[in-house]
């Protein structure tokens, strides 16, 4: 198998699986229990909480809430702020190209009477800072903008956005950092809130975090116990959370080496795919090394994707969180791509485990699929 769908999920590190199994067996106590075994679990959980914050340079200014995934963390951040600070105003801002967990949270709030502004992007798929600046008002209470786009790998200038947002003291800035954590160096200290998932960085599915300024409050979405200082009810997954700490530690330690390797592979893929007449490269030149998005002008992407799958090659079309019900990429449409390009995109996403040999095999197989699959009539 050649696995080029790492933006959807990554293979867990061996050491992460080993730690998870060990803790599940040896330290299964509920971290909320009052007895000594519960206190031991609580201590280990707090150590991981502080270590994750420290790894990101946020331990002095921010607090961390363990969640089940980035989608839950995004909802907690967006709805939590909107509900808690509604007395300040009901105007909130995001972009047209966010992950479904962000866009759908904003749409839900829109249905509840909140005024939502969806910022347009340029041809590279990025919001120009001046566009955000002209959209800000004194009644705006929240801006949520991703750090890296999950379909194209486009990098957003979050520090510039933060400077604009913080000119308005009633407004908070949230960043969905799911595709940037461990892949590209960013300064998150200016973010009021950020969220990401464990399974994108060699951790396990079912774990994520919401990090927020210590001075902030949010309205919790779950009613229940007082876990996570009352911000998220439910028993915390100790083994998964501690394993996420290890996954982040390992990923950040190897970030430079992983970037260099992925950059070389991506450049090769970009050059080879650009030689094919019907291929249009959608990822901007300065996108992260781990994501390459292309469109086909003669073949239907779903047909090509299935043909590749039958040959043991895994790539994706639109976001894995919307691919089964979203025949067209709203991200590419927002970038100004026509319907053919937006309906026939393929995303190749890399990890530290991918090799140049796999990339060469992919190009050979991809060319073979295009030459042996009927095109044009399938494209619309």
XYZ file of C-alpha atoms in Angstrom:
380
model
C 0.000 0.000 0.000
C 1.067 3.552 -0.799
C -0.699 5.785 1.716
C -0.921 9.399 0.517
C -3.915 10.464 2.638
C -2.166 11.674 5.774
C -4.146 14.925 5.976
C -7.166 12.726 6.735
C -5.354 10.694 9.389
C -1.860 9.432 10.100
C -0.501 6.072 11.187
C 0.078 6.111 14.971
C 3.698 5.957 16.114
C 4.689 2.562 17.502
C 5.754 4.156 20.787
C 2.378 5.890 21.034
C 0.534 2.588 20.671
C 2.824 0.981 23.238
C 2.256 3.790 25.738
C -1.508 3.717 25.202
C -1.641 -0.038 25.775
C 0.575 0.210 28.872
C -1.487 2.984 30.469
C -4.779 1.293 29.571
C -3.628 -1.780 31.435
C -1.664 -0.318 34.327
C -3.238 3.082 34.952
C -6.922 2.770 34.142
C -8.117 4.746 37.167
C -10.575 7.574 36.632
C -8.643 10.835 36.988
C -11.660 12.381 38.757
C -11.771 9.722 41.491
C -10.799 10.856 45.004
C -8.777 7.751 45.979
C -5.019 7.386 45.545
C -5.355 5.565 42.215
C -7.486 8.370 40.811
C -4.995 10.942 42.100
C -2.169 9.117 40.325
C -4.114 9.273 37.074
C -4.924 12.939 37.642
C -1.249 13.742 38.244
C -0.211 12.080 34.989
C -2.972 13.878 33.093
C -1.891 17.255 34.499
C 1.734 16.542 33.592
C 0.709 15.958 29.964
C -1.523 19.030 29.991
C 1.337 21.261 31.109
C 3.839 19.593 28.802
C 1.695 20.125 25.694
C 1.293 23.790 26.604
C 5.032 24.062 27.205
C 5.862 22.470 23.844
C 3.850 25.238 22.155
C 5.214 28.023 24.357
C 1.801 28.631 25.926
C 2.160 27.287 29.466
C 2.278 30.731 31.110
C -0.611 32.308 29.225
C -3.031 29.561 28.200
C -5.001 26.644 29.616
C -5.821 23.350 27.893
C -9.049 21.379 27.691
C -8.823 17.748 26.578
C -11.487 17.009 23.957
C -12.388 14.066 21.711
C -11.145 15.644 18.468
C -10.557 18.966 16.702
C -14.164 19.029 15.502
C -15.422 19.028 19.086
C -12.740 21.539 20.089
C -13.742 23.854 17.224
C -17.385 23.676 18.264
C -16.474 24.272 21.905
C -14.440 27.341 20.976
C -16.866 28.887 18.491
C -20.173 28.197 20.217
C -18.652 28.530 23.679
C -17.487 32.091 22.982
C -20.621 33.045 21.050
C -22.893 31.988 23.910
C -20.763 33.277 26.776
C -20.063 36.710 25.309
C -23.355 37.288 23.459
C -23.958 40.378 25.593
C -20.987 42.021 23.828
C -22.463 41.500 20.375
C -23.572 38.772 18.004
C -21.294 39.444 15.037
C -18.808 36.676 14.244
C -16.360 36.166 11.381
C -14.844 33.168 9.612
C -13.737 32.311 6.057
C -15.299 30.543 3.093
C -12.694 27.754 3.156
C -12.765 26.473 6.739
C -13.088 22.841 7.756
C -16.739 21.659 7.954
C -16.566 21.556 11.755
C -15.970 25.318 11.734
C -18.302 26.266 8.887
C -21.189 24.198 10.199
C -20.747 25.616 13.701
C -21.037 29.125 12.247
C -24.070 28.128 10.174
C -25.732 26.759 13.279
C -25.130 30.054 15.078
C -26.400 31.938 12.041
C -29.664 30.040 12.385
C -29.788 31.196 16.009
C -29.662 34.850 15.018
C -25.943 35.565 14.989
C -24.603 37.771 12.195
C -21.960 35.747 10.362
C -19.410 37.162 7.914
C -17.725 34.645 5.588
C -14.485 36.176 4.322
C -13.493 35.509 0.690
C -10.046 34.217 -0.259
C -7.645 35.160 -3.044
C -6.530 32.870 -5.889
C -4.059 31.179 -3.517
C -6.901 30.321 -1.163
C -5.831 32.757 1.579
C -7.679 35.656 3.200
C -5.844 38.918 2.648
C -5.310 40.682 6.008
C -6.880 43.878 4.636
C -10.089 41.926 3.909
C -10.310 40.944 7.570
C -9.467 44.455 8.670
C -12.294 46.032 6.674
C -14.744 43.460 8.086
C -14.039 44.160 11.746
C -16.496 46.217 13.814
C -16.883 47.050 17.499
C -19.687 44.475 17.722
C -17.527 41.582 16.461
C -16.865 39.106 19.278
C -15.144 36.234 17.454
C -12.901 35.618 14.454
C -12.073 32.009 13.541
C -9.513 31.398 10.788
C -7.540 28.224 10.105
C -3.738 28.220 10.044
C -3.351 25.806 7.105
C -6.050 24.722 4.676
C -6.776 21.007 4.807
C -7.388 20.655 1.040
C -4.690 22.829 -0.529
C -2.089 23.248 2.217
C -2.269 27.044 1.870
C -0.656 28.825 4.837
C -2.585 31.652 6.517
C -0.769 34.600 8.180
C -2.295 34.098 11.604
C 0.004 36.583 13.377
C -1.195 39.369 11.089
C -4.812 38.378 11.681
C -4.241 38.358 15.441
C -2.821 41.882 15.366
C -5.945 43.080 13.535
C -8.391 41.268 15.834
C -6.714 42.493 18.991
C -7.319 46.099 18.031
C -10.851 45.261 19.161
C -10.701 44.357 22.876
C -14.152 42.697 22.884
C -13.147 40.202 20.165
C -11.402 36.828 20.432
C -9.266 35.073 17.810
C -9.595 31.304 17.316
C -7.351 29.201 15.061
C -8.037 25.687 13.813
C -4.414 24.507 13.851
C -5.131 20.904 12.891
C -3.108 20.927 9.666
C -0.252 23.119 10.909
C 0.673 21.523 14.238
C 3.860 19.528 13.719
C 4.053 20.416 10.020
C 5.080 24.056 9.924
C 6.512 26.400 12.551
C 4.022 29.004 13.725
C 3.788 31.427 16.613
C 0.590 30.556 18.445
C 1.167 32.948 21.354
C -1.076 35.585 19.730
C -4.001 33.181 19.438
C -6.703 33.467 22.071
C -7.779 29.913 21.237
C -6.465 27.079 19.066
C -7.498 23.498 18.466
C -6.069 20.343 16.909
C -6.428 16.554 16.787
C -4.066 13.828 17.916
C -4.594 11.512 14.945
C -3.111 14.050 12.506
C 0.292 13.875 14.224
C 0.872 10.181 14.846
C -1.499 9.967 17.814
C -4.795 8.167 18.228
C -8.291 8.950 17.008
C -10.656 10.173 19.691
C -8.314 12.758 21.197
C -7.903 16.465 20.647
C -7.426 19.710 22.535
C -8.811 23.188 22.887
C -6.209 25.645 24.141
C -7.425 29.032 25.344
C -6.192 32.097 27.219
C -6.321 31.659 30.983
C -8.408 34.812 31.293
C -11.127 33.500 28.954
C -14.339 31.688 29.743
C -16.662 29.738 27.472
C -20.094 28.227 27.863
C -19.597 24.419 27.915
C -21.515 22.447 25.310
C -21.920 19.310 27.431
C -23.926 19.104 30.636
C -22.564 16.663 33.160
C -19.807 16.538 35.730
C -17.132 19.114 36.487
C -14.308 17.470 34.548
C -11.814 19.768 32.825
C -12.560 22.602 35.294
C -16.203 22.502 34.237
C -15.438 23.245 30.561
C -16.065 19.732 29.211
C -18.116 17.119 31.028
C -17.200 13.459 30.687
C -14.459 11.126 31.864
C -11.150 12.141 30.324
C -9.328 9.564 28.210
C -6.090 9.401 30.192
C -4.192 6.898 27.979
C -5.161 8.718 24.775
C -4.358 12.152 26.192
C -0.935 11.134 27.488
C -0.254 9.337 24.204
C -1.160 12.572 22.377
C 1.515 14.354 24.417
C 4.068 11.789 23.239
C 2.890 12.062 19.618
C 3.243 15.852 19.677
C 6.657 15.628 21.348
C 7.920 13.187 18.705
C 6.457 15.141 15.803
C 7.873 18.488 16.917
C 11.292 16.949 17.581
C 11.451 15.696 14.002
C 9.708 18.654 12.355
C 12.709 19.998 10.428
C 13.762 16.587 9.103
C 10.185 15.682 8.178
C 9.723 18.996 6.371
C 12.893 18.527 4.335
C 11.916 15.022 3.268
C 8.326 15.952 2.415
C 9.427 19.045 0.501
C 11.646 16.958 -1.777
C 8.881 14.435 -2.466
C 6.266 17.113 -3.026
C 8.505 19.011 -5.433
C 9.045 15.856 -7.468
C 5.312 15.145 -7.553
C 4.510 18.729 -8.496
C 7.004 18.728 -11.364
C 5.891 15.358 -12.727
C 2.176 16.069 -12.441
C 2.637 19.470 -14.105
C 3.898 17.659 -17.202
C 0.457 16.086 -17.703
C -1.696 18.277 -19.943
C -4.969 17.787 -18.098
C -3.542 18.382 -14.616
C -3.926 21.751 -12.902
C -2.002 22.261 -9.650
C -4.160 24.033 -7.070
C -1.810 24.229 -4.074
C 0.018 27.569 -3.983
C 3.797 27.549 -4.345
C 4.318 28.400 -0.671
C 1.904 25.785 0.713
C 3.106 23.355 3.375
C 5.355 20.505 2.147
C 2.840 17.854 3.159
C -0.153 18.667 0.921
C -0.438 18.825 -2.872
C -3.829 19.434 -4.467
C -4.478 18.986 -8.195
C -7.485 18.944 -10.518
C -8.158 16.827 -13.594
C -9.716 18.449 -16.656
C -10.468 15.315 -18.709
C -11.039 12.558 -16.155
C -13.453 12.312 -13.258
C -11.487 12.401 -10.018
C -13.670 9.803 -8.302
C -13.038 7.323 -11.136
C -9.279 7.895 -11.012
C -9.270 7.727 -7.208
C -11.025 4.351 -7.274
C -8.659 3.043 -9.964
C -5.692 4.065 -7.823
C -7.324 2.483 -4.779
C -7.664 -0.812 -6.608
C -3.912 -0.693 -7.193
C -3.193 -0.083 -3.502
C -2.699 3.694 -3.653
C -4.655 5.867 -1.206
C -5.346 9.502 -2.043
C -8.427 11.639 -1.439
C -10.681 14.092 -3.168
C -12.294 16.727 -0.919
C -12.047 16.778 2.887
C -12.527 13.344 4.449
C -15.124 14.970 6.719
C -17.309 15.919 3.758
C -16.207 13.661 0.893
C -19.189 11.290 1.046
C -21.740 14.039 0.681
C -19.866 16.852 -1.034
C -19.337 16.267 -4.768
C -17.646 19.621 -5.282
C -14.803 21.326 -3.422
C -16.118 24.557 -1.921
C -12.487 25.465 -1.176
C -11.493 25.406 -4.844
C -14.698 27.190 -5.831
C -13.879 29.949 -3.349
C -10.434 30.242 -4.975
C -12.103 30.980 -8.319
C -11.672 27.529 -9.896
C -14.332 26.540 -12.427
C -16.819 23.743 -11.862
C -14.776 21.101 -13.696
C -11.674 21.776 -11.592
C -13.681 22.024 -8.373
C -15.469 18.724 -9.023
C -12.346 16.802 -9.997
C -9.706 17.518 -7.401
C -7.287 15.033 -5.883
C -5.348 15.653 -2.685
C -2.016 13.973 -2.069
C -0.916 14.320 1.553
C 2.378 13.102 2.946
C 3.911 12.033 6.233
C 7.399 11.232 7.504
C 6.892 7.610 6.446
C 6.463 8.328 2.732
C 9.410 7.832 0.376
C 10.614 9.026 -3.011
C 10.234 5.468 -4.272
C 6.530 5.616 -3.422
C 6.223 8.941 -5.222
C 7.793 7.490 -8.371
C 5.502 4.465 -8.216
C 2.539 6.778 -7.803
C 3.453 8.841 -10.875
C 3.891 5.706 -12.969
C 0.578 4.244 -11.827
C -1.219 7.585 -12.144
C -0.105 7.992 -15.758
C -1.156 4.433 -16.495
C -4.603 5.004 -14.983
C -5.129 8.149 -17.056
C -4.096 6.401 -20.249
C -6.358 3.375 -19.676
C -9.444 5.100 -18.249
C -11.996 6.814 -20.432
C -11.865 10.561 -19.878
C -13.748 13.656 -20.978
C -17.258 12.144 -20.990
C -16.894 11.446 -17.246
C -15.645 14.841 -16.197
C -18.936 16.714 -15.593
